mmCIF file of C-alpha atoms in Angstrom:
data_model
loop_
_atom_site.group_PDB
_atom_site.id
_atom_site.type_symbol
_atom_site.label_atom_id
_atom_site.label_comp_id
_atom_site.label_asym_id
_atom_site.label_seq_id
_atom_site.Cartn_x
_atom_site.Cartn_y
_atom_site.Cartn_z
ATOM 1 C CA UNK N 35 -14.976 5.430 18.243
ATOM 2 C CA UNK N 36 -14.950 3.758 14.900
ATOM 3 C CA UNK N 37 -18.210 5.321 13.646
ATOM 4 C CA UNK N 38 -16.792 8.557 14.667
ATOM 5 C CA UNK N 39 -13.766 8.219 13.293
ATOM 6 C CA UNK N 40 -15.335 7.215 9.903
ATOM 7 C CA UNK N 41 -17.825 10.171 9.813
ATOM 8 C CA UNK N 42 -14.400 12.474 10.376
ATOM 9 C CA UNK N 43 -13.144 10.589 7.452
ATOM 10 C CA UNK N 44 -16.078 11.137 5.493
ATOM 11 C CA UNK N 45 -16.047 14.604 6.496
ATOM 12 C CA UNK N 46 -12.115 15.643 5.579
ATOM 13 C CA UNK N 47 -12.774 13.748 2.423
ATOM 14 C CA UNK N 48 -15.647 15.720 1.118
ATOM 15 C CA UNK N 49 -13.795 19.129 1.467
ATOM 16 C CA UNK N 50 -11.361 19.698 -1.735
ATOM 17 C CA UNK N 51 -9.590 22.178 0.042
ATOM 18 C CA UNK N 52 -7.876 19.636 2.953
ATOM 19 C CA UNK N 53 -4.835 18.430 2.654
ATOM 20 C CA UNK N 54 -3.232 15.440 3.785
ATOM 21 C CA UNK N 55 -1.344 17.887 5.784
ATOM 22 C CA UNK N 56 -4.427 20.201 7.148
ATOM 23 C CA UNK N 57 -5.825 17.205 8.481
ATOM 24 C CA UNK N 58 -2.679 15.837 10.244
ATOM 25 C CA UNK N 59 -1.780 19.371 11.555
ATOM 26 C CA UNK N 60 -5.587 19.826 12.806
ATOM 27 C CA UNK N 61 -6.251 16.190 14.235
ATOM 28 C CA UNK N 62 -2.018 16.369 15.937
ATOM 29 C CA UNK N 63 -3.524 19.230 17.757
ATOM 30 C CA UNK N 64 -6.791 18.210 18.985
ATOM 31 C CA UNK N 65 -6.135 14.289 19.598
ATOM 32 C CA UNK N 66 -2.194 14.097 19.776
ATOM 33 C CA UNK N 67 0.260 12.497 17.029
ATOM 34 C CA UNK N 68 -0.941 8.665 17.144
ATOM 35 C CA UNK N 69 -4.491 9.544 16.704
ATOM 36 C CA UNK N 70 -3.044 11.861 13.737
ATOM 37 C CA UNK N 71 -1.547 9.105 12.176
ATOM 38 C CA UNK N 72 -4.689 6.586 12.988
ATOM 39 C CA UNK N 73 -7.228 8.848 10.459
ATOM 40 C CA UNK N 74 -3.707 9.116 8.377
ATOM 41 C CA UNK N 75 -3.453 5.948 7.442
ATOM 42 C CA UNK N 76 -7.722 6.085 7.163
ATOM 43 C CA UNK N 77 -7.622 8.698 5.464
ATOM 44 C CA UNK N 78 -5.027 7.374 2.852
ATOM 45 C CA UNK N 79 -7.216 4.398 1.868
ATOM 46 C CA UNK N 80 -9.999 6.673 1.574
ATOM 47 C CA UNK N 81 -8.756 8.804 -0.922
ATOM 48 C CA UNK N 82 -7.206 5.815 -2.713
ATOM 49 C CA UNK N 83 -10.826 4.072 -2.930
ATOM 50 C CA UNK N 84 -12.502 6.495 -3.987
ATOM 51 C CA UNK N 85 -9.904 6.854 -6.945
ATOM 52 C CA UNK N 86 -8.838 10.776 -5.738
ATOM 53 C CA UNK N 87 -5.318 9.374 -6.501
ATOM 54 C CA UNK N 88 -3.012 12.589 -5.730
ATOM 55 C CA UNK N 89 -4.632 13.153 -2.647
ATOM 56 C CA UNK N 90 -4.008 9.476 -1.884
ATOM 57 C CA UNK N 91 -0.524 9.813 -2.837
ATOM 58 C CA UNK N 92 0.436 12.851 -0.634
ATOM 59 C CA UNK N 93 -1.313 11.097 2.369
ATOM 60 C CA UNK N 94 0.731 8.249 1.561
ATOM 61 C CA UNK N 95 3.872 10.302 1.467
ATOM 62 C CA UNK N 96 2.979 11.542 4.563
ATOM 63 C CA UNK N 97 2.684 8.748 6.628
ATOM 64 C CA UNK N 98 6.153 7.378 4.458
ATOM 65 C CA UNK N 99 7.647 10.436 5.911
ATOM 66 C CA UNK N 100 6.268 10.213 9.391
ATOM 67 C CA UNK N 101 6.789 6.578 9.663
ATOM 68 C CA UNK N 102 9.552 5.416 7.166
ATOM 69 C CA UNK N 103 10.649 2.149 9.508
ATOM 70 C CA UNK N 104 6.535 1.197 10.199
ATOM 71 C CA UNK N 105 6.225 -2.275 8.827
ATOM 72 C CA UNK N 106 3.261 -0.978 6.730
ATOM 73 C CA UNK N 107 5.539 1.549 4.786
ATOM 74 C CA UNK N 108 6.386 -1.130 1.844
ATOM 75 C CA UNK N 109 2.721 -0.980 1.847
ATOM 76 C CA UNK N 110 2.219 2.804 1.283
ATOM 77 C CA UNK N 111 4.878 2.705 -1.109
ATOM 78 C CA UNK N 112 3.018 0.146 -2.866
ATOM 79 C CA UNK N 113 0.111 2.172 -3.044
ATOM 80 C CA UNK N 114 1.586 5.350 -4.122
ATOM 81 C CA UNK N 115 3.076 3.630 -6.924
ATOM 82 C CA UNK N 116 -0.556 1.919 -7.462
ATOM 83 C CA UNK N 117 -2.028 5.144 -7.745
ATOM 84 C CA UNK N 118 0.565 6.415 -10.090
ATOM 85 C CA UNK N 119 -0.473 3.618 -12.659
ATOM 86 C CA UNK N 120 -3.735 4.673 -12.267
ATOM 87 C CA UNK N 121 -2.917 8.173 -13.223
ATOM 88 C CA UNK N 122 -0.547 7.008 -16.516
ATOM 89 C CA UNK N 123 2.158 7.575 -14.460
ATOM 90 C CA UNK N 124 4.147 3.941 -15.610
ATOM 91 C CA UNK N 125 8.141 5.473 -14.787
ATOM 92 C CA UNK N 126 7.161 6.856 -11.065
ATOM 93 C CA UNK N 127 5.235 3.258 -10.311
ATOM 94 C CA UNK N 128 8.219 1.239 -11.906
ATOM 95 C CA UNK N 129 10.706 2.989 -9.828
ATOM 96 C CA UNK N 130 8.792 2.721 -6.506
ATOM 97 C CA UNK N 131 8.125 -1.272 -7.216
ATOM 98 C CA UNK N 132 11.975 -1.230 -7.986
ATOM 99 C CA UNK N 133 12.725 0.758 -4.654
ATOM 100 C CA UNK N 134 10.944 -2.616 -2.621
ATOM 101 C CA UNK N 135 12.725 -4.655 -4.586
ATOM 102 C CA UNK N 136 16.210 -3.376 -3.929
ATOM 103 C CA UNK N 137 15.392 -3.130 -0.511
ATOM 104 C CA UNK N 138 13.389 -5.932 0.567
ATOM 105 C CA UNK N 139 13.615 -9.953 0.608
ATOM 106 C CA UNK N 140 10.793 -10.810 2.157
ATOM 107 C CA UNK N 141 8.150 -12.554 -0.390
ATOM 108 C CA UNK N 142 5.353 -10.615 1.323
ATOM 109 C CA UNK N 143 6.821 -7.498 0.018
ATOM 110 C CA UNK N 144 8.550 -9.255 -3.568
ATOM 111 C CA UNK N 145 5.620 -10.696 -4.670
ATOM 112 C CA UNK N 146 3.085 -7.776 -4.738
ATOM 113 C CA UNK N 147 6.185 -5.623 -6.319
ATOM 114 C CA UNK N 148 6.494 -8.405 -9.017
ATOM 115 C CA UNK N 149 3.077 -7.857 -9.418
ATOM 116 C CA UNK N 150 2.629 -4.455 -9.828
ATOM 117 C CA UNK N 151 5.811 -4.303 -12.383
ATOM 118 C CA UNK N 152 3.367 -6.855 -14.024
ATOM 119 C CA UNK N 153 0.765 -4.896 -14.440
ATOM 120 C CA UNK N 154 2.532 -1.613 -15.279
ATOM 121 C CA UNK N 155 3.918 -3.518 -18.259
ATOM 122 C CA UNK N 156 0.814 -5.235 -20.024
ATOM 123 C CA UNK N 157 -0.630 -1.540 -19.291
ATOM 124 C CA UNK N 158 2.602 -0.365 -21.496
ATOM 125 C CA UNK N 159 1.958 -3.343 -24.167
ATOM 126 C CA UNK N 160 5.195 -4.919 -23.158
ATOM 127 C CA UNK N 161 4.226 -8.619 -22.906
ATOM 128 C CA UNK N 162 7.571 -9.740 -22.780
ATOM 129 C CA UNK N 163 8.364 -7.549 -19.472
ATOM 130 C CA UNK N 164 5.150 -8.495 -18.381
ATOM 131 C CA UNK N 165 6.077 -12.212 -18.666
ATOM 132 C CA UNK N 166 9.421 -11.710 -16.677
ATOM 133 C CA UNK N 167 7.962 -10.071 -13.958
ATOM 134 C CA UNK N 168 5.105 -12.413 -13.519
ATOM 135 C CA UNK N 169 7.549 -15.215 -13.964
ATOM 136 C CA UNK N 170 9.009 -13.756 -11.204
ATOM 137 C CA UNK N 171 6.074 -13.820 -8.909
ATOM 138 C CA UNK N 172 5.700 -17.672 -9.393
ATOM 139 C CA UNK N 173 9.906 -18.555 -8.895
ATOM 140 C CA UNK N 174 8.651 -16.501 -5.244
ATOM 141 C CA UNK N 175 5.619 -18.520 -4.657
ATOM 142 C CA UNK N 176 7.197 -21.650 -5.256
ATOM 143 C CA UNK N 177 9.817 -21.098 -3.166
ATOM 144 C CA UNK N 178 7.545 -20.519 0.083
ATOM 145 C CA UNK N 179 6.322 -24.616 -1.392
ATOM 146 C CA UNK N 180 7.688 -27.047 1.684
ATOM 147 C CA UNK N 181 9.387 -29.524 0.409
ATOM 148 C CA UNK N 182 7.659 -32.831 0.484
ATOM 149 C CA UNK N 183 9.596 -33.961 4.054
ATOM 150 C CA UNK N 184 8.678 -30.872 5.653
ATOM 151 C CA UNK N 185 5.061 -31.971 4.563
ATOM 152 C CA UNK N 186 4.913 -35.089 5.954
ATOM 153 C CA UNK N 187 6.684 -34.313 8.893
ATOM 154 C CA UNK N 188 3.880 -31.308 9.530
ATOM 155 C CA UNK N 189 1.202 -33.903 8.991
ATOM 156 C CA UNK N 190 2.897 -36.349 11.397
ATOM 157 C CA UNK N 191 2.769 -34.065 14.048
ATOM 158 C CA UNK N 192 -0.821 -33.782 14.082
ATOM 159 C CA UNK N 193 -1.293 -37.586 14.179
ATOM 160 C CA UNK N 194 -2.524 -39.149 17.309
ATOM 161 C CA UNK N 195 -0.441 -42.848 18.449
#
């Protein structure tokens, strides 16, 4: 089922004329709405690999607006802005990187945020941004850091008496 669904893939992405949309509306139809949404998110990180960056956008969109509480939307969003720095696009990335920001705590989601806002800025020739941001990213990583007690305490555990 994998093969086939990559040669589908392969297939929608080699057409110019199919949308994001076409392809949802065609595969809903055939296969129902969660295999729709299976080459979706496929289909996405094809378009995004092989650097066709609006087409990866609107796929991402769509599965943002199919799916807005999936836990891989921070992801998508993180992608369309991705592909928006790709394209020279530096205020539409910067707001979508500030969007998971507002929004989200988690450092899974922070740190890759931070990064991007990192990256959008030496891209600008802002090293001074860039600096904050990626100052940023190491205040999150070194908060996940267990404190030394919590350290010893996990290595205790595995000890044998």
């Amino acid at each position: 089922q994998d093969e086939a669904l990559e040669y589908l893939i392969q297939v929608f992405t080699e057409d110019e004329r199919n949308t994001a949309a076409d392809v949802h509306r065609f595969l809903s139809g055939i296969g129902g709405e969660q295999y729709a949404g299976r080459v979706l998110r496929r289909l996405s990180r094809a378009f995004f690999d092989q650097a066709r960056y609006p087409r990866a956008i609107e796929a991402y969109q769509m599965l943002l607006a199919r799916e807005p509480d999936d836990e891989s939307a921070p992801t998508y969003q993180r992608q369309i802005a991705e592909a928006h720095r790709r394209l020279g696009f530096a205020a539409e990335a910067i707001s979508l990187h500030q969007q998971v920001l507002k929004v989200h705590s988690e450092p899974a989601l922070v740190e890759p945020a931070l990064m991007g806002l990192g990256k959008i800025y030496l891209d600008q020739r802002d090293p001074d941004a860039a600096t904050v941001a990626l100052a940023a990213v190491n205040t999150v990583r070194s908060s996940l850091k267990p404190t030394t007690g919590v350290k010893s305490g996990i290595a205790s555990r595995g000890e044998k008496k």
